[in-house]
Coordinates of C-alpha atoms and ligand atoms in Angstrom, one line a residue:
X892 CA 78.3 -124.9 87.5
X893 CA 78.1 -126.2 83.8
X894 CA 79.9 -129.7 83.0
X895 CA 82.3 -127.4 80.9
X896 CA 83.3 -126.0 84.0
X897 CA 84.2 -129.1 85.6
X898 CA 87.9 -129.5 86.0
X899 CA 89.6 -132.5 84.8
X900 CA 91.2 -133.0 88.2
X901 CA 89.0 -132.2 91.1
X902 CA 90.6 -130.3 93.7
X903 CA 91.0 -132.2 97.1
X904 CA 87.8 -131.2 99.5
X905 CA 88.5 -128.7 101.7
X906 CA 87.4 -129.4 105.7
X907 CA 86.7 -126.1 107.5
X908 CA 85.0 -126.5 111.3
X909 CA 83.0 -123.6 112.4
X910 CA 82.3 -122.9 116.4
X911 CA 79.0 -121.8 117.8
X912 CA 77.7 -124.0 115.1
X913 CA 74.0 -123.8 116.2
X914 CA 74.2 -120.1 116.8
X915 CA 72.8 -116.9 114.8
X916 CA 76.0 -116.2 112.7
X917 CA 76.7 -120.0 111.9
X918 CA 73.0 -120.3 110.6
X919 CA 74.1 -118.0 107.8
X920 CA 77.7 -119.0 107.3
X921 CA 77.3 -122.7 106.9
X922 CA 74.9 -122.3 103.9
X923 CA 77.1 -120.3 102.2
X924 CA 80.1 -122.3 102.8
X925 CA 78.1 -125.3 101.6
X926 CA 77.0 -123.2 98.4
X927 CA 80.8 -122.5 97.5
X928 CA 80.8 -119.0 98.4
X929 CA 84.0 -119.2 100.0
X930 CA 86.3 -121.7 98.2
X931 CA 84.7 -121.3 94.5
X932 CA 82.5 -123.8 92.4
X933 CA 85.2 -126.5 92.2
X934 CA 85.9 -127.2 95.6
X935 CA 84.0 -129.9 97.8
X936 CA 83.8 -128.7 101.0
X937 CA 83.2 -130.9 104.6
X938 CA 82.2 -129.3 107.7
X939 CA 82.7 -130.0 111.2
X940 CA 80.1 -128.5 113.4
X941 CA 81.5 -127.9 116.9
X942 CA 79.2 -126.8 119.7
X943 CA 78.9 -127.3 123.5
X944 CA 77.0 -130.5 124.5
X945 CA 73.8 -128.7 125.5
X946 CA 73.7 -127.1 121.8
X947 CA 75.0 -130.3 119.8
X948 CA 71.0 -131.4 119.3
X949 CA 70.7 -128.0 117.7
X950 CA 73.6 -128.6 115.5
X951 CA 72.5 -131.4 114.4
X952 CA 69.4 -129.9 113.2
X953 CA 71.3 -127.6 111.0
X954 CA 73.3 -130.5 109.7
X955 CA 69.8 -131.9 108.6
X956 CA 69.0 -128.6 106.9
X957 CA 72.5 -128.5 105.1
X958 CA 71.7 -132.1 104.2
X959 CA 68.1 -131.2 103.0
X960 CA 69.8 -128.3 100.9
X961 CA 71.5 -130.8 98.4
X962 CA 74.4 -128.5 97.8
X963 CA 76.3 -130.2 95.3
X964 CA 79.6 -129.2 96.6
X965 CA 78.8 -130.4 100.4
X966 CA 80.6 -133.2 101.4
X967 CA 80.8 -134.8 104.9
X968 CA 78.9 -132.8 107.9
X969 CA 80.3 -134.3 111.2
X970 CA 78.7 -132.6 114.3
X971 CA 80.9 -132.9 117.8
X972 CA 81.3 -131.1 121.0
X973 CA 84.9 -132.2 121.1
X974 CA 87.4 -129.9 119.8
X975 CA 90.0 -132.4 118.5
X976 CA 87.9 -134.2 116.5
X977 CA 86.2 -130.7 115.1
X978 CA 89.8 -129.8 114.1
X979 CA 91.7 -132.8 113.2
X980 CA 92.8 -132.4 109.8
X981 CA 91.0 -129.0 109.1
X982 CA 92.4 -126.4 106.3
X983 CA 90.4 -123.6 108.0
X984 CA 88.6 -122.7 111.6
X985 CA 85.8 -120.3 111.9
X986 CA 85.6 -119.5 115.6
X987 CA 82.3 -118.1 116.4
X988 CA 81.4 -119.6 119.2
X989 CA 82.3 -117.3 122.4
X990 CA 80.8 -116.6 126.0
X991 CA 78.3 -113.6 125.9
X992 CA 79.1 -110.8 128.3
X993 CA 76.6 -111.6 131.2
X994 CA 74.7 -108.7 132.9
X995 CA 77.2 -106.8 135.5
X996 CA 80.0 -109.0 134.0
X997 CA 83.4 -107.5 134.4
X998 CA 85.7 -107.3 131.3
X999 CA 88.1 -109.6 133.1
X1000 CA 85.2 -112.1 133.6
X1001 CA 84.7 -112.0 130.1
X1002 CA 88.7 -112.4 129.1
X1003 CA 88.6 -115.2 131.5
X1004 CA 85.5 -116.9 130.3
X1005 CA 86.9 -116.9 126.5
X1006 CA 90.7 -117.7 128.0
X1007 CA 89.1 -121.1 128.8
X1008 CA 87.2 -121.7 125.3
X1009 CA 89.8 -120.1 123.2
X1010 CA 93.2 -121.6 124.7
X1011 CA 91.9 -125.1 124.5
X1012 CA 90.7 -124.8 121.0
X1013 CA 94.0 -123.1 119.9
X1014 CA 95.6 -126.2 121.3
X1015 CA 93.5 -128.4 119.4
X1016 CA 94.1 -126.6 116.2
X1017 CA 97.8 -126.8 116.4
X1018 CA 97.8 -130.6 117.2
X1019 CA 95.1 -131.7 114.5
X1020 CA 95.0 -128.8 111.9
X1021 CA 96.9 -129.3 108.4
X1022 CA 100.0 -126.8 108.1
X1023 CA 98.2 -124.4 105.6
X1024 CA 95.8 -123.7 108.3
X1025 CA 93.5 -120.3 108.0
X1026 CA 92.2 -119.4 111.5
X1027 CA 89.1 -116.6 111.5
X1028 CA 88.0 -115.4 115.1
X1029 CA 84.8 -113.9 115.2
X1030 CA 83.6 -114.5 118.8
X1031 CA 84.3 -111.2 120.7
X1032 CA 86.1 -110.0 122.4
X1033 CA 87.7 -111.2 118.7
X1034 CA 91.2 -109.6 118.6
X1035 CA 91.9 -111.0 122.2
X1036 CA 90.5 -114.2 121.8
X1037 CA 92.6 -114.4 118.7
X1038 CA 95.9 -113.8 120.6
X1039 CA 94.8 -116.3 123.2
X1040 CA 94.3 -118.8 120.7
X1041 CA 97.6 -118.0 118.9
X1042 CA 99.6 -118.1 122.2
X1043 CA 98.0 -121.3 123.6
X1044 CA 98.7 -123.2 120.2
X1045 CA 101.9 -121.4 119.3
X1046 CA 99.9 -120.9 115.8
X1047 CA 101.9 -119.0 113.1
X1048 CA 101.2 -115.6 112.9
X1049 CA 99.9 -115.8 109.2
X1050 CA 97.6 -118.7 110.7
X1051 CA 95.3 -116.7 112.8
X1052 CA 93.1 -113.6 112.1
X1053 CA 90.1 -111.7 114.0
X1054 CA 87.3 -110.1 111.9
X1055 CA 87.1 -106.4 111.3
X1056 CA 85.6 -106.7 107.8
X1057 CA 82.1 -106.1 108.8
X1058 CA 83.3 -103.0 110.3
X1059 CA 85.1 -102.2 107.0
X1060 CA 81.6 -103.6 105.2
X1061 CA 80.0 -101.4 107.2
X1062 CA 82.1 -98.2 106.5
X1063 CA 82.1 -98.7 103.0
X1064 CA 78.4 -98.9 102.9
X1065 CA 78.2 -95.4 104.8
X1066 CA 80.5 -93.9 102.3
X1067 CA 78.4 -95.1 99.6
X1068 CA 75.4 -93.6 101.0
X1069 CA 76.9 -90.1 101.4
X1070 CA 78.8 -89.9 98.2
X1071 CA 76.6 -91.8 95.7
X1072 CA 79.5 -94.0 94.6
X1073 CA 78.5 -97.6 94.6
X1074 CA 80.7 -99.8 97.2
X1075 CA 81.9 -101.8 94.2
X1076 CA 83.7 -98.5 93.2
X1077 CA 85.3 -97.6 96.6
X1078 CA 88.9 -98.6 97.4
X1079 CA 91.3 -98.4 100.3
X1080 CA 89.1 -98.4 103.1
X1081 CA 90.9 -98.9 106.1
X1082 CA 89.7 -99.9 109.9
X1083 CA 92.6 -99.6 112.5
X1084 CA 92.8 -101.2 115.9
X1085 CA 90.3 -103.3 118.1
X1086 CA 87.1 -104.7 116.8
X1087 CA 85.2 -102.7 119.7
X1088 CA 83.8 -99.0 119.9
X1089 CA 87.6 -97.8 119.9
X1090 CA 88.0 -98.6 116.3
X1091 CA 89.4 -96.3 113.6
X1092 CA 87.5 -96.7 110.5
X1093 CA 89.6 -94.2 108.3
X1094 CA 88.7 -92.4 104.8
X1095 CA 92.2 -91.0 104.6
X1096 CA 93.2 -93.2 101.6
X1097 CA 89.9 -93.6 100.2
X1098 CA 89.4 -93.5 96.3
X1099 CA 87.3 -94.3 93.8
X1100 CA 87.3 -97.0 90.8
X1101 CA 89.2 -94.2 88.7
X1102 CA 91.8 -93.6 91.8
X1103 CA 90.2 -90.1 92.9
X1104 CA 90.7 -89.5 96.3
X1105 CA 87.4 -89.1 97.9
X1106 CA 88.6 -88.1 101.8
X1107 CA 88.6 -84.5 100.8
X1108 CA 85.2 -84.1 99.5
X1109 CA 84.3 -85.8 102.6
X1110 CA 85.8 -83.0 104.9
X1111 CA 88.9 -85.3 105.6
X1112 CA 89.5 -88.1 108.2
X1113 CA 89.7 -85.5 111.0
X1114 CA 86.7 -83.6 109.9
X1115 CA 83.1 -83.0 111.2
X1116 CA 81.5 -85.5 109.0
X1117 CA 84.1 -88.6 109.6
X1118 CA 84.8 -88.0 113.5
X1119 CA 80.7 -86.7 114.5
X1120 CA 78.8 -89.0 111.8
X1121 CA 80.7 -91.9 110.1
X1122 CA 83.0 -93.2 113.2
X1123 CA 80.5 -93.3 115.7
X1124 CA 78.0 -94.7 113.0
X1125 CA 80.0 -97.5 111.8
X1126 CA 81.4 -98.5 115.6
X1127 CA 77.7 -98.4 116.8
X1128 CA 76.1 -100.0 113.9
X1129 CA 75.9 -103.5 115.6
X1130 CA 73.8 -101.9 118.9
X1131 CA 71.6 -100.1 116.1
X1132 CA 70.7 -103.1 114.5
X1133 CA 70.0 -104.8 117.6
X1134 CA 67.4 -101.9 118.3
X1135 CA 66.0 -101.7 115.2
X1136 CA 65.8 -105.7 114.3
X1137 CA 65.3 -107.0 117.6
X1138 CA 68.3 -109.1 117.4
X1139 CA 71.9 -108.9 116.4
X1140 CA 73.6 -108.5 113.1
X1141 CA 74.2 -112.1 112.2
X1142 CA 73.7 -112.3 108.6
X1143 CA 76.0 -109.2 108.0
X1144 CA 78.4 -110.6 110.3
X1145 CA 78.7 -114.0 108.4
X1146 CA 78.8 -112.2 105.1
X1147 CA 81.7 -110.3 106.4
X1148 CA 83.4 -113.8 107.2
X1149 CA 82.6 -115.2 103.7
X1150 CA 84.5 -112.0 102.2
X1151 CA 87.1 -112.5 104.6
X1152 CA 88.1 -116.2 104.0
X1153 CA 87.6 -116.0 100.3
X1154 CA 89.8 -112.9 99.9
X1155 CA 92.6 -114.9 102.2
X1156 CA 92.3 -117.9 99.8
X1157 CA 91.8 -116.3 96.2
X1158 CA 93.7 -112.8 96.7
X1159 CA 92.6 -109.0 97.0
X1160 CA 92.7 -106.8 93.7
X1161 CA 96.0 -104.9 93.3
X1162 CA 94.5 -101.4 93.8
X1163 CA 92.7 -102.3 96.8
X1164 CA 92.8 -103.6 100.4
X1165 CA 90.7 -104.8 103.1
X1166 CA 90.9 -104.4 106.6
X1167 CA 92.1 -107.9 109.1
X1168 CA 92.9 -108.1 112.4
X1169 CA 96.0 -110.1 112.7
X1170 CA 99.3 -110.1 115.0
X1171 CA 101.1 -107.4 114.5
X1172 CA 104.4 -107.4 113.0
X1173 CA 105.5 -104.2 114.6
X1174 CA 104.2 -102.1 111.6
X1175 CA 102.7 -98.8 112.1
X1176 CA 104.5 -98.9 115.6
X1177 CA 101.7 -101.5 116.9
X1178 CA 103.7 -103.6 119.4
X1179 CA 104.4 -106.9 118.1
X1180 CA 102.3 -110.1 118.7
X1181 CA 99.3 -107.9 119.6
X1182 CA 96.2 -108.7 117.5
X1183 CA 95.2 -105.5 115.6
X1184 CA 93.5 -104.3 112.5
X1185 CA 95.5 -103.0 109.5
X1186 CA 94.6 -102.4 105.8
X1187 CA 95.7 -105.4 104.5
X1188 CA 96.2 -107.4 100.9
X1189 CA 95.8 -111.3 100.3
X1190 CA 99.2 -112.1 98.5
X1191 CA 99.9 -115.9 97.4
X1192 CA 97.4 -116.9 100.1
X1193 CA 98.6 -114.7 102.8
X1194 CA 97.6 -111.6 104.3
X1195 CA 100.4 -108.9 104.1
X1196 CA 100.0 -105.4 106.0
X1197 CA 100.1 -102.4 103.6
X1198 CA 103.1 -100.8 104.2
X1199 CA 104.3 -97.0 104.0
X1200 CA 101.0 -95.3 104.8
X1201 CA 101.8 -91.9 106.7
X1202 CA 99.6 -90.9 109.5
X1203 CA 98.8 -87.4 110.6
X1204 CA 98.8 -86.8 114.4
X1205 CA 94.9 -87.1 114.7
X1206 CA 95.0 -90.5 112.7
X1207 CA 98.1 -91.6 115.1
X1208 CA 96.3 -90.7 118.1
X1209 CA 93.1 -92.8 117.2
X1210 CA 95.3 -95.6 116.3
X1211 CA 96.9 -95.7 119.6
X1212 CA 94.1 -95.1 121.7
X1213 CA 92.5 -98.4 120.1
X1214 CA 96.0 -100.6 120.6
X1215 CA 96.2 -99.1 124.2
X1216 CA 92.8 -101.1 124.5
X1217 CA 94.0 -104.2 122.9
X1218 CA 97.0 -104.1 125.0
X1219 CA 95.3 -103.7 128.2
X1220 CA 93.3 -106.8 127.3
X1221 CA 96.2 -108.9 126.6
X1222 CA 97.9 -107.5 130.0
X1223 CA 94.6 -109.0 131.7
X1224 CA 95.0 -112.1 129.9
X1225 CA 98.6 -112.2 131.1
X1226 CA 97.8 -111.2 134.4
X1227 CA 95.2 -113.9 134.8
X1228 CA 97.4 -116.6 133.4
X1229 CA 95.0 -117.4 130.8
X1230 CA 98.1 -117.9 128.4
Ligands
NDP1804 P1 76.2 -115.5 117.6 O1 76.1 -116.4 116.1 O2 75.2 -114.4 117.1 O3 77.6 -114.6 117.9 C1 78.4 -115.3 118.2 C2 79.8 -114.5 118.7 O4 79.8 -113.2 117.2 C3 79.6 -113.8 119.9 O5 80.8 -113.8 120.5 C4 79.4 -112.3 119.3 O6 79.7 -111.1 120.0 C5 80.2 -112.3 118.1 N1 79.9 -111.3 116.8 C6 81.1 -110.7 116.4 N2 80.5 -110.0 115.4 C7 79.0 -109.7 115.2 C8 78.0 -109.4 115.1 N3 77.9 -108.5 114.0 N4 76.7 -110.0 115.2 C9 76.4 -110.7 116.1 N5 77.5 -111.2 117.0 C10 78.6 -110.7 116.6 O7 75.6 -116.0 118.6 P2 74.7 -117.1 119.3 O8 74.4 -116.6 120.7 O9 73.4 -117.3 118.4 O10 75.5 -118.4 119.1 C11 76.5 -118.7 120.0 C12 76.9 -119.9 119.7 O11 78.3 -120.5 120.4 C13 75.7 -121.0 120.6 O12 75.1 -121.8 119.7 C14 76.7 -121.5 121.8 O13 75.9 -123.0 122.0 C15 78.0 -121.5 121.0 N6 79.1 -121.3 122.3 C16 80.1 -122.2 121.9 C17 81.1 -122.1 122.8 C18 82.3 -122.7 122.9 O14 82.4 -123.5 121.4 N7 82.9 -123.5 124.0 C19 81.0 -121.3 124.0 C20 79.9 -120.4 124.0 C21 78.9 -120.4 123.4 P3 78.8 -110.3 120.9 O15 78.3 -111.6 122.0 O16 79.7 -109.2 121.5 O17 77.7 -109.9 120.0

């Protein structure tokens, strides 16, 4: 930032809560937030670091490192184990902390544990956050955790999202490697459905920077490369990284979270879209309220689901399978009385 870049009136600082603040994803995300990579070079950023009591000391250590980085844009940094304190007056929340699946744990146990986290967090957000609140859920199972927070807090559908941007970015990277078209020259990738192994990374509408379709050259969305290599590669990439790196893909998850929130705030190019999981409005036959990943554009600070794409029977069946999984998770949440 040069003096000429400084606007006459500085915008009000943005206050952002990050949960699971002492975890691996947050360890990358917080520094990028403080560097201005989400809200731009003119916005000061206050950070609220929420952790469970056992990890607040670790979060304090992260706060010390943020202080030592001397970020010109960084305002107040607060470390707390209290959700009301963390979410009071926030503009945005990255909900990253979640209960990991324990050895032998059932899916219903995981949903119950996370219901106990995301329900109260949804209520605390509703009670304290600003009107223009933007929530990104990263902690898994992200789609259903987002639905729990939204239902518990009666959040507006436009306030809540879950992250499929990492899947989207992974899909772009795979196509770039296959075609030689750089990721910056690829447009209109879509990841449909749940952030899980049933997700559907879809190349049907993919074009290059000149608007030339790429799906045909790749054998089509229903072709061998897409179904046998591309889709499994994208869906299993997290596990592949754990096996190669020895720990999870935290930095790329944080990077995707930066992309997601930046685009939500500043918009997406008119000739492109990105993948966002948000409460369905019934588009593409996905039952209203289920948190599902769609192709979305950010316009005037709100996500809009791209309308009018024709789905082939093969696309339809992949989307339906993933939506069935989301619906089943939601049924379990209801059956357990978590919302
Ligand atoms: P990470 O920061 O690595 O991950 C946090 C969450 O993000 C997990 O649910 C993880 O899901 C999910 N996630 C989504 N995408 C990815 C990805 N690509 N790579 C890795 N994770 C991904 O977890 P840590 O264990 O390092 O830190 C979690 C922190 O949260 C801890 O400090 C803990 O104290 C805190 N926590 C807070 C809670 C609360 O707020 N009440 C409750 C529980 C923990 P998955 O497990 O499926 O990989």
